Amino acid sequence: MTLPQVPAPTPPRSLSRIIPPHPLRAAVIMLVFTGALYALELFDQATGEGLDNDGIIARNLDGLWGIVWAPLLHGGWPHLIANTLPFLVFGWLAMAGGLRQWVGVTALIWIGSGVMVWLTAPSFVSTIGMSGVIFGWLLFLLVRGFFARSGKQILLGLVLLVLEGGMLFGVLPGTPGISWQAHLFGAVFGILAAWLVAKADRRTAI
């Protein structure tokens, strides 16, 4: 006698989650990443801050390498410390769709915003810092629930908007020494990443 096959339960859509599927592993990844940023800044301080010149130099061919390196570099301890908490929190929350998705989202924001900074930032200025990626993660978290039609994700986005919405003014020009271009284009590519992830998720669910 053959027993009827019970269909396996359908796993929840990735965008319905609001925390990483493996929270501890995600936390370790973010802490190790943060430790690497602090190690780089320590090395930079100990060697005369020469790494600060390796950022994105707009419309300069040598400055193209800065697209890769710029988010890893910071203009001193206050700059890095100011970025640390949002980096940890937003990066951890952005892993809700799994590590592979997080790597893709981060790469899109990192490279996309870097290219646009290279095209639009003032000449002869080295743009450095993780702020562009942080803004990308924040906008990804703010809007992905709308693209995914996920109530939990929308609620999380609203909470983040209330708590961190003031950061969004950073996309506006006017503050000396702050790359509003990195913030703006990080945000733009964060929104694009949210749309692409939701589109891929719906296609997988069909």
Short mmCIF file of C-alpha atoms in Angstrom, two decimals:
data_model
loop_
_atom_site.label_atom_id
_atom_site.label_comp_id
_atom_site.label_asym_id
_atom_site.label_seq_id
_atom_site.Cartn_x
_atom_site.Cartn_y
_atom_site.Cartn_z
CA MET A 1 0.00 0.00 0.00
CA THR A 2 1.39 3.34 -1.06
CA LEU A 3 0.92 6.15 1.37
CA PRO A 4 -0.06 9.52 -0.06
CA GLN A 5 2.77 11.94 -0.41
CA VAL A 6 2.50 14.94 1.85
CA PRO A 7 3.87 18.01 0.09
CA ALA A 8 6.73 19.69 1.87
CA PRO A 9 5.82 23.01 3.42
CA THR A 10 6.65 25.97 1.25
CA PRO A 11 9.48 27.97 2.84
CA PRO A 12 8.56 31.54 3.68
CA ARG A 13 9.49 34.13 1.11
CA SER A 14 12.82 35.70 1.92
CA LEU A 15 11.39 39.21 2.02
CA SER A 16 8.81 38.28 4.64
CA ARG A 17 11.57 37.97 7.22
CA ILE A 18 12.72 40.95 9.25
CA ILE A 19 15.76 39.37 10.91
CA PRO A 20 18.46 37.14 9.41
CA PRO A 21 17.68 33.41 9.19
CA HIS A 22 20.91 32.81 11.17
CA PRO A 23 21.05 35.80 13.53
CA LEU A 24 24.23 34.81 15.38
CA ARG A 25 26.16 34.11 12.19
CA ALA A 26 25.01 37.44 10.75
CA ALA A 27 26.13 39.23 13.93
CA VAL A 28 29.55 37.57 13.77
CA ILE A 29 29.96 38.59 10.13
CA MET A 30 29.11 42.20 10.92
CA LEU A 31 31.42 42.29 13.94
CA VAL A 32 34.31 40.83 11.95
CA PHE A 33 33.65 43.32 9.14
CA THR A 34 33.62 46.15 11.69
CA GLY A 35 36.83 44.88 13.24
CA ALA A 36 38.46 44.99 9.80
CA LEU A 37 37.41 48.64 9.40
CA TYR A 38 38.96 49.50 12.77
CA ALA A 39 42.14 47.60 11.92
CA LEU A 40 42.46 49.51 8.66
CA GLU A 41 41.94 52.84 10.43
CA LEU A 42 44.53 51.90 13.05
CA PHE A 43 47.00 51.07 10.30
CA ASP A 44 46.15 54.32 8.51
CA GLN A 45 46.70 56.38 11.65
CA ALA A 46 50.00 54.61 12.35
CA THR A 47 51.32 55.26 8.82
CA GLY A 48 50.47 58.95 8.47
CA GLU A 49 46.92 58.63 7.09
CA GLY A 50 48.17 57.94 3.59
CA LEU A 51 45.29 55.56 2.87
CA ASP A 52 42.89 58.49 2.85
CA ASN A 53 44.26 59.42 -0.56
CA ASP A 54 43.14 56.07 -2.01
CA GLY A 55 39.47 56.99 -2.14
CA ILE A 56 37.35 57.84 -5.18
CA ILE A 57 38.97 60.61 -7.21
CA ALA A 58 36.29 61.84 -9.59
CA ARG A 59 36.95 61.49 -13.31
CA ASN A 60 40.51 60.36 -12.66
CA LEU A 61 41.48 56.95 -14.01
CA ASP A 62 43.66 56.19 -11.00
CA GLY A 63 40.72 57.18 -8.79
CA LEU A 64 38.63 54.34 -10.21
CA TRP A 65 40.31 51.96 -7.76
CA GLY A 66 38.74 54.03 -5.03
CA ILE A 67 35.35 52.58 -5.96
CA VAL A 68 36.59 49.32 -4.43
CA TRP A 69 38.55 50.73 -1.49
CA ALA A 70 36.73 53.93 -0.48
CA PRO A 71 34.04 52.39 1.78
CA LEU A 72 36.77 50.65 3.80
CA LEU A 73 38.55 53.92 4.59
CA HIS A 74 37.59 56.69 7.00
CA GLY A 75 38.83 60.18 7.73
CA GLY A 76 39.84 59.56 11.33
CA TRP A 77 38.30 57.92 14.38
CA PRO A 78 35.29 60.29 14.72
CA HIS A 79 34.25 59.47 11.14
CA LEU A 80 34.52 55.72 11.73
CA ILE A 81 32.87 55.80 15.15
CA ALA A 82 29.92 57.79 13.77
CA ASN A 83 29.40 55.13 11.09
CA THR A 84 29.81 52.10 13.37
CA LEU A 85 26.36 51.72 14.93
CA PRO A 86 24.31 52.26 11.73
CA PHE A 87 26.77 50.01 9.89
CA LEU A 88 26.21 47.20 12.39
CA VAL A 89 22.44 47.58 12.70
CA PHE A 90 21.52 48.18 9.06
CA GLY A 91 23.99 45.59 7.79
CA TRP A 92 22.62 42.96 10.17
CA LEU A 93 18.99 43.71 9.30
CA ALA A 94 19.81 43.64 5.59
CA MET A 95 20.80 39.98 5.96
CA ALA A 96 17.16 38.96 6.46
CA GLY A 97 17.11 37.51 2.96
CA GLY A 98 20.19 35.37 3.59
CA LEU A 99 23.92 35.85 3.15
CA ARG A 100 23.97 35.40 -0.62
CA GLN A 101 21.29 38.03 -1.13
CA TRP A 102 23.08 40.38 1.27
CA VAL A 103 26.33 40.07 -0.67
CA GLY A 104 24.51 40.89 -3.93
CA VAL A 105 22.65 43.85 -2.44
CA THR A 106 25.80 45.22 -0.82
CA ALA A 107 27.86 44.80 -3.99
CA LEU A 108 25.25 46.64 -6.07
CA ILE A 109 25.13 49.55 -3.62
CA TRP A 110 28.91 49.59 -3.14
CA ILE A 111 29.87 49.56 -6.82
CA GLY A 112 26.87 51.48 -8.19
CA SER A 113 27.16 54.38 -5.78
CA GLY A 114 30.95 54.41 -6.19
CA VAL A 115 30.70 54.74 -9.97
CA MET A 116 28.23 57.61 -9.64
CA VAL A 117 30.45 59.38 -7.10
CA TRP A 118 33.34 59.01 -9.54
CA LEU A 119 31.20 60.65 -12.23
CA THR A 120 29.70 63.48 -10.16
CA ALA A 121 31.89 64.38 -7.16
CA PRO A 122 34.16 67.44 -7.15
CA SER A 123 37.51 67.00 -8.89
CA PHE A 124 40.74 66.41 -6.97
CA VAL A 125 38.90 65.27 -3.82
CA SER A 126 39.28 61.80 -2.30
CA THR A 127 35.86 60.51 -1.25
CA ILE A 128 36.07 57.85 1.46
CA GLY A 129 33.80 56.22 4.01
CA MET A 130 31.10 53.60 4.42
CA SER A 131 28.28 56.17 4.44
CA GLY A 132 27.15 55.42 0.89
CA VAL A 133 26.72 51.73 1.67
CA ILE A 134 24.98 52.57 4.96
CA PHE A 135 22.51 54.84 3.16
CA GLY A 136 21.95 52.09 0.62
CA TRP A 137 21.15 49.55 3.32
CA LEU A 138 18.83 52.02 5.05
CA LEU A 139 16.80 52.73 1.91
CA PHE A 140 16.77 49.03 1.08
CA LEU A 141 15.21 48.38 4.48
CA LEU A 142 12.80 51.30 4.19
CA VAL A 143 11.26 50.35 0.85
CA ARG A 144 11.64 46.60 0.33
CA GLY A 145 8.43 45.84 2.20
CA PHE A 146 6.44 47.89 -0.32
CA PHE A 147 7.99 46.09 -3.27
CA ALA A 148 7.51 42.70 -1.59
CA ARG A 149 4.03 43.52 -0.25
CA SER A 150 5.18 42.40 3.19
CA GLY A 151 3.43 43.98 6.16
CA LYS A 152 6.22 43.06 8.56
CA GLN A 153 8.85 44.62 6.31
CA ILE A 154 6.77 47.78 5.90
CA LEU A 155 6.37 48.03 9.69
CA LEU A 156 10.10 47.64 10.19
CA GLY A 157 10.71 50.32 7.57
CA LEU A 158 8.37 52.71 9.37
CA VAL A 159 10.14 52.09 12.68
CA LEU A 160 13.50 52.79 11.05
CA LEU A 161 12.09 55.90 9.43
CA VAL A 162 10.97 57.25 12.81
CA LEU A 163 14.28 56.39 14.50
CA GLU A 164 16.73 57.20 11.71
CA GLY A 165 14.77 59.31 9.25
CA GLY A 166 16.90 62.35 10.03
CA MET A 167 19.76 60.67 8.21
CA LEU A 168 17.91 61.17 4.94
CA PHE A 169 18.79 64.85 4.96
CA GLY A 170 22.33 63.69 4.24
CA VAL A 171 21.41 63.27 0.57
CA LEU A 172 21.16 67.07 0.26
CA PRO A 173 24.20 69.18 -0.62
CA GLY A 174 25.47 71.89 1.66
CA THR A 175 27.48 70.31 4.48
CA PRO A 176 31.22 70.89 4.00
CA GLY A 177 33.32 67.75 4.03
CA ILE A 178 30.31 65.44 3.57
CA SER A 179 29.83 63.57 0.29
CA TRP A 180 26.14 64.04 -0.36
CA GLN A 181 26.75 62.30 -3.68
CA ALA A 182 27.75 59.09 -1.88
CA HIS A 183 24.66 59.34 0.33
CA LEU A 184 22.30 60.12 -2.55
CA PHE A 185 23.52 57.42 -4.90
CA GLY A 186 23.84 54.88 -2.09
CA ALA A 187 20.15 55.54 -1.39
CA VAL A 188 19.24 55.25 -5.07
CA PHE A 189 20.98 51.91 -5.45
CA GLY A 190 19.46 50.70 -2.19
CA ILE A 191 16.01 51.31 -3.67
CA LEU A 192 17.07 49.59 -6.89
CA ALA A 193 18.35 46.61 -4.90
CA ALA A 194 15.03 46.33 -3.04
CA TRP A 195 13.12 46.31 -6.32
CA LEU A 196 15.41 43.72 -7.90
CA VAL A 197 15.25 41.44 -4.86
CA ALA A 198 11.45 41.60 -4.74
CA LYS A 199 11.23 40.94 -8.47
CA ALA A 200 13.54 37.92 -8.20
CA ASP A 201 11.61 36.65 -5.18
CA ARG A 202 8.29 36.81 -7.04
CA ARG A 203 9.80 35.02 -10.02
CA THR A 204 11.11 32.23 -7.77
CA ALA A 205 7.70 31.85 -6.14
CA ILE A 206 5.94 31.22 -9.48
#
